[in-house]
Amino acid sequence: MSDEIYPGTCILIPKPGHDKRHLWIVLTEPNKILTEPNKDILQVVIVNVTTLREGSDTTVILTPGEHRFIRHESVIYYNDAMFAPVDPLCQLAKQKGYKFDDDCSDELLERIQRGLLVSPFTPKKIKKYCESVFDFD
């Protein structure tokens, strides 16, 4: 299933513990990431898009037209950046009511990746991992 997931893949799924779907964007290649002792599984780093509100992290603001899902000013919610296991993520995206969406452009992907590295809200373990794998020319 890892061939379905790559940087720029967009998936409409809910936040953990919620019902409302959000656009989640895959930022890294699938990789075996040791997240628990003796449990290295194929994972990616994902972030979600949410509506711009007062007090939002404005590191990356998205406007309508940057992705077909964006209908009003939105932001990347770096506070929710997480490691996601590839196989369950693919299975969830194929369930009724959820889906893979159009990939984001290379330019938007890089803007979101760069934002992850500078946002004060990105979890430290995510930022540290991404510093080691992002390759900007």
Coordinates of N, CA and C in Angstrom, one line a residue:
M1 N 0.8 -1.2 0.0 CA 0.0 0.0 0.0 C 0.8 1.3 0.0
S2 N 2.1 1.1 0.3 CA 2.9 2.3 0.4 C 3.1 3.1 -0.9
D3 N 2.8 2.4 -2.1 CA 2.9 3.1 -3.3 C 1.7 4.1 -3.5
E4 N 0.7 4.0 -2.7 CA -0.4 5.0 -2.7 C -0.1 6.2 -1.9
I5 N 0.9 6.2 -1.1 CA 1.2 7.3 -0.2 C 2.5 7.8 -0.5
Y6 N 2.6 9.1 -0.7 CA 3.9 9.8 -1.0 C 3.7 11.2 -0.7
P7 N 4.8 12.0 -0.6 CA 4.7 13.4 -0.2 C 3.8 14.1 -1.2
G8 N 2.8 14.9 -0.7 CA 1.8 15.6 -1.5 C 0.5 14.9 -1.6
T9 N 0.4 13.6 -1.1 CA -0.8 12.9 -1.1 C -1.8 13.6 -0.2
C10 N -3.0 13.8 -0.6 CA -4.0 14.4 0.3 C -5.2 13.4 0.5
I11 N -5.6 13.4 1.8 CA -6.6 12.5 2.2 C -7.7 13.2 3.0
L12 N -8.9 12.9 2.7 CA -10.0 13.5 3.5 C -10.5 12.5 4.6
I13 N -10.0 12.8 5.8 CA -10.4 11.9 7.0 C -10.5 12.8 8.2
P14 N -11.2 12.3 9.2 CA -11.4 13.1 10.4 C -10.1 13.1 11.3
K15 N -10.0 14.1 12.2 CA -9.0 14.1 13.2 C -9.3 13.0 14.1
P16 N -8.2 12.4 14.7 CA -8.5 11.3 15.7 C -9.5 11.8 16.8
G17 N -10.6 11.0 17.0 CA -11.6 11.3 18.0 C -12.6 12.3 17.5
H18 N -12.7 12.7 16.3 CA -13.7 13.6 15.8 C -14.4 13.0 14.6
D19 N -15.5 13.7 14.2 CA -16.3 13.2 13.1 C -16.0 14.0 11.8
K20 N -15.8 15.3 11.9 CA -15.7 16.2 10.8 C -14.4 15.9 10.0
R21 N -14.5 15.7 8.7 CA -13.4 15.4 7.8 C -12.5 16.7 7.6
H22 N -11.2 16.5 7.6 CA -10.3 17.5 7.3 C -9.4 17.0 6.2
L23 N -8.8 17.9 5.5 CA -7.8 17.5 4.5 C -6.5 17.3 5.2
W24 N -5.9 16.1 5.1 CA -4.6 15.8 5.6 C -3.6 15.7 4.5
I25 N -2.4 16.2 4.7 CA -1.4 16.2 3.6 C -0.2 15.4 4.1
V26 N 0.2 14.5 3.3 CA 1.4 13.7 3.6 C 2.7 14.5 3.2
L27 N 3.6 14.6 4.2 CA 4.8 15.4 4.0 C 6.1 14.7 3.8
T28 N 6.1 13.4 4.1 CA 7.3 12.6 4.0 C 7.1 11.3 3.2
E29 N 8.1 10.7 2.7 CA 8.1 9.4 2.1 C 7.8 8.4 3.2
P30 N 7.1 7.3 2.9 CA 7.0 6.2 3.9 C 8.4 5.7 4.4
N31 N 8.5 5.6 5.7 CA 9.8 5.2 6.2 C 9.5 4.4 7.5
K32 N 10.4 3.4 7.8 CA 10.2 2.7 9.1 C 10.8 3.6 10.2
I33 N 9.8 4.1 11.0 CA 10.1 5.0 12.1 C 9.9 4.4 13.4
L34 N 10.9 4.3 14.2 CA 10.8 3.7 15.5 C 10.1 4.6 16.4
T35 N 8.8 4.4 16.7 CA 8.0 5.2 17.6 C 7.7 4.6 18.9
E36 N 7.9 3.3 19.0 CA 7.8 2.6 20.3 C 8.9 1.6 20.3
P37 N 9.3 1.2 21.5 CA 10.3 0.2 21.6 C 10.0 -1.1 20.8
N38 N 10.9 -1.5 19.9 CA 10.7 -2.7 19.1 C 9.5 -2.6 18.2
K39 N 9.0 -1.5 17.8 CA 7.9 -1.4 16.9 C 8.1 -0.4 15.8
D40 N 8.9 -0.8 14.8 CA 9.2 0.1 13.7 C 8.3 -0.4 12.5
I41 N 7.4 0.5 12.2 CA 6.4 0.2 11.1 C 6.5 1.4 10.1
L42 N 6.1 1.1 8.9 CA 6.1 2.1 7.8 C 5.2 3.2 8.1
Q43 N 5.7 4.4 8.2 CA 4.9 5.6 8.6 C 5.3 6.8 7.8
V44 N 4.4 7.8 7.8 CA 4.6 9.1 7.1 C 4.3 10.2 8.2
V45 N 4.7 11.4 7.9 CA 4.3 12.5 8.7 C 3.2 13.2 7.9
I46 N 2.1 13.5 8.6 CA 0.9 14.2 8.0 C 0.5 15.4 8.8
V47 N 0.0 16.4 8.2 CA -0.6 17.6 8.8 C -2.0 17.8 8.2
N48 N -2.8 18.6 9.0 CA -4.1 18.9 8.5 C -4.4 20.3 8.2
V49 N -5.4 20.6 7.4 CA -5.8 21.9 7.0 C -7.0 22.2 7.8
T50 N -7.1 23.4 8.4 CA -8.3 23.9 9.2 C -8.5 25.3 8.8
T51 N -9.7 25.8 9.2 CA -10.2 27.1 8.9 C -9.3 28.1 9.7
L52 N -9.0 29.2 9.0 CA -8.3 30.3 9.7 C -9.2 31.0 10.7
R53 N -8.8 31.1 11.9 CA -9.5 31.7 13.0 C -8.6 32.6 13.8
E54 N -9.2 33.5 14.6 CA -8.3 34.3 15.4 C -7.5 33.4 16.3
G55 N -6.2 33.7 16.4 CA -5.3 32.9 17.3 C -4.7 31.7 16.5
S56 N -5.1 31.5 15.3 CA -4.5 30.3 14.5 C -3.0 30.5 14.3
D57 N -2.3 29.4 14.1 CA -0.9 29.4 13.7 C -1.0 29.9 12.2
T58 N -0.4 31.0 11.9 CA -0.4 31.6 10.6 C 0.9 31.4 9.8
T59 N 1.6 30.4 10.2 CA 2.9 30.1 9.5 C 2.6 29.8 8.0
V60 N 1.6 29.1 7.7 CA 1.2 28.9 6.3 C -0.3 29.1 6.2
I61 N -0.7 30.1 5.4 CA -2.1 30.4 5.1 C -2.4 29.9 3.7
L62 N -3.4 29.2 3.6 CA -3.9 28.7 2.2 C -5.1 29.5 1.8
T63 N -5.1 29.8 0.5 CA -6.3 30.6 -0.1 C -7.0 29.7 -1.1
P64 N -8.2 30.1 -1.4 CA -9.0 29.3 -2.4 C -8.2 29.2 -3.7
G65 N -8.2 28.1 -4.3 CA -7.5 27.9 -5.5 C -6.1 27.2 -5.4
E66 N -5.6 27.2 -4.1 CA -4.3 26.5 -3.9 C -4.5 25.0 -3.9
H67 N -5.7 24.5 -3.6 CA -6.1 23.1 -3.7 C -7.6 23.1 -3.8
R68 N -8.1 22.2 -4.6 CA -9.6 22.2 -4.8 C -10.4 22.1 -3.6
F69 N -9.9 21.6 -2.5 CA -10.6 21.5 -1.2 C -10.7 22.8 -0.5
I70 N -9.8 23.7 -0.8 CA -9.8 25.0 0.0 C -10.8 26.0 -0.6
R71 N -11.8 26.3 0.2 CA -12.8 27.2 -0.2 C -12.8 28.6 0.5
H72 N -12.0 28.7 1.5 CA -11.9 29.9 2.2 C -10.5 29.9 2.9
E73 N -10.0 31.1 3.4 CA -8.7 31.1 4.0 C -8.6 30.0 5.1
S74 N -7.5 29.3 5.0 CA -7.3 28.1 5.9 C -5.8 28.1 6.3
V75 N -5.5 27.3 7.3 CA -4.1 27.2 7.8 C -3.7 25.8 7.9
I76 N -2.4 25.6 8.0 CA -1.9 24.2 8.3 C -1.8 24.2 9.8
Y77 N -2.5 23.2 10.4 CA -2.5 23.1 11.9 C -1.3 22.2 12.4
Y78 N -0.2 22.9 12.4 CA 1.1 22.1 12.8 C 1.0 21.4 14.1
N79 N 0.2 22.0 15.0 CA 0.1 21.4 16.3 C -0.3 19.9 16.3
D80 N -1.1 19.6 15.2 CA -1.6 18.2 15.1 C -0.7 17.3 14.2
A81 N 0.5 17.9 13.7 CA 1.4 17.1 12.9 C 1.7 15.8 13.6
M82 N 1.7 14.7 12.9 CA 1.9 13.4 13.5 C 2.4 12.3 12.6
F83 N 3.0 11.3 13.2 CA 3.4 10.1 12.4 C 2.1 9.3 12.2
A84 N 1.9 8.8 11.0 CA 0.7 8.0 10.7 C 1.2 6.7 10.0
P85 N 0.8 5.5 10.5 CA 1.1 4.3 9.9 C 0.5 4.2 8.5
V86 N 1.2 3.8 7.5 CA 0.8 3.8 6.1 C -0.4 2.9 5.9
D87 N -0.3 1.6 6.2 CA -1.4 0.7 5.9 C -2.7 1.1 6.5
P88 N -2.8 1.4 7.8 CA -4.1 1.8 8.3 C -4.6 3.1 7.7
L89 N -3.7 4.0 7.4 CA -4.1 5.3 6.7 C -4.7 5.0 5.4
C90 N -4.1 4.2 4.6 CA -4.7 3.8 3.3 C -6.0 3.1 3.4
Q91 N -6.2 2.2 4.4 CA -7.4 1.6 4.7 C -8.5 2.5 5.1
L92 N -8.2 3.5 5.9 CA -9.2 4.5 6.4 C -9.6 5.4 5.2
A93 N -8.7 5.8 4.4 CA -9.0 6.6 3.2 C -10.0 5.9 2.2
K94 N -10.0 4.6 2.3 CA -10.9 3.9 1.4 C -12.3 3.5 2.0
Q95 N -12.5 3.9 3.2 CA -13.8 3.6 3.9 C -14.8 4.6 3.4
K96 N -16.1 4.2 3.5 CA -17.2 5.1 3.0 C -17.1 6.4 3.7
G97 N -17.2 7.5 3.0 CA -17.2 8.8 3.6 C -15.9 9.5 3.6
Y98 N -14.8 8.7 3.4 CA -13.4 9.2 3.4 C -12.9 9.0 2.0
K99 N -11.8 9.6 1.7 CA -11.2 9.4 0.4 C -9.8 10.1 0.2
F100 N -9.1 9.5 -0.8 CA -7.9 10.2 -1.3 C -8.5 11.4 -2.1
D101 N -7.8 12.5 -2.0 CA -8.2 13.7 -2.8 C -7.1 14.1 -3.7
D102 N -7.3 15.1 -4.5 CA -6.2 15.5 -5.4 C -4.9 15.8 -4.7
D103 N -3.8 15.4 -5.2 CA -2.5 15.7 -4.6 C -2.3 17.3 -4.6
C104 N -1.5 17.7 -3.6 CA -1.2 19.2 -3.6 C 0.0 19.4 -4.6
S105 N 0.1 20.6 -5.1 CA 1.2 20.9 -6.0 C 2.6 20.8 -5.3
D106 N 3.6 20.6 -6.1 CA 5.0 20.6 -5.5 C 5.3 21.9 -4.8
E107 N 4.9 23.0 -5.3 CA 5.1 24.3 -4.7 C 4.4 24.4 -3.3
L108 N 3.2 24.0 -3.2 CA 2.4 24.0 -2.0 C 3.0 23.0 -1.0
L109 N 3.4 21.8 -1.4 CA 4.0 20.8 -0.6 C 5.3 21.4 0.1
E110 N 6.1 22.0 -0.7 CA 7.4 22.6 -0.2 C 7.1 23.7 0.8
R111 N 6.1 24.5 0.5 CA 5.8 25.6 1.4 C 5.3 25.0 2.8
I112 N 4.5 24.0 2.7 CA 4.0 23.4 4.0 C 5.2 22.7 4.7
Q113 N 6.0 22.0 4.0 CA 7.2 21.3 4.6 C 8.1 22.4 5.3
R114 N 8.4 23.5 4.6 CA 9.2 24.5 5.2 C 8.5 25.1 6.4
G115 N 7.2 25.3 6.3 CA 6.5 25.8 7.5 C 6.6 24.9 8.7
L116 N 6.5 23.6 8.5 CA 6.6 22.7 9.6 C 7.9 22.9 10.4
L117 N 9.0 23.2 9.7 CA 10.3 23.4 10.3 C 10.4 24.7 11.1
V118 N 9.6 25.7 10.8 CA 9.7 27.0 11.5 C 8.5 27.3 12.4
S119 N 7.4 26.5 12.3 CA 6.2 26.8 13.2 C 6.6 26.5 14.6
P120 N 6.3 27.4 15.5 CA 6.5 27.1 17.0 C 5.6 26.0 17.5
F121 N 4.6 25.6 16.8 CA 3.6 24.7 17.2 C 3.9 23.2 16.8
T122 N 4.8 23.0 15.9 CA 5.2 21.7 15.5 C 5.7 20.9 16.6
P123 N 5.2 19.7 16.9 CA 5.8 18.8 18.0 C 7.3 18.6 17.7
K124 N 8.1 18.6 18.8 CA 9.5 18.5 18.6 C 10.0 17.3 17.9
K125 N 9.4 16.1 18.2 CA 9.8 14.9 17.6 C 9.5 14.9 16.1
I126 N 8.5 15.5 15.7 CA 8.1 15.6 14.3 C 9.1 16.5 13.6
K127 N 9.4 17.7 14.2 CA 10.3 18.6 13.6 C 11.7 18.0 13.5
K128 N 12.2 17.3 14.5 CA 13.5 16.7 14.5 C 13.6 15.7 13.4
Y129 N 12.6 14.8 13.2 CA 12.6 13.8 12.2 C 12.6 14.5 10.8
C130 N 11.7 15.5 10.6 CA 11.6 16.1 9.3 C 12.9 16.9 8.9
E131 N 13.5 17.5 9.9 CA 14.8 18.1 9.6 C 15.8 17.2 9.0
S132 N 15.7 15.9 9.3 CA 16.6 14.9 8.8 C 16.2 14.3 7.5
V133 N 15.0 14.5 7.0 CA 14.5 13.9 5.8 C 14.1 14.9 4.7
F134 N 13.8 16.1 5.0 CA 13.5 17.1 4.0 C 14.7 17.4 3.2
D135 N 14.6 17.5 1.9 CA 15.8 17.8 1.1 C 15.4 19.0 0.1
F136 N 15.7 20.2 0.6 CA 15.3 21.4 -0.3 C 16.5 21.7 -1.1
D137 N 16.3 22.0 -2.4 CA 17.4 22.4 -3.3 C 17.9 23.8 -3.0

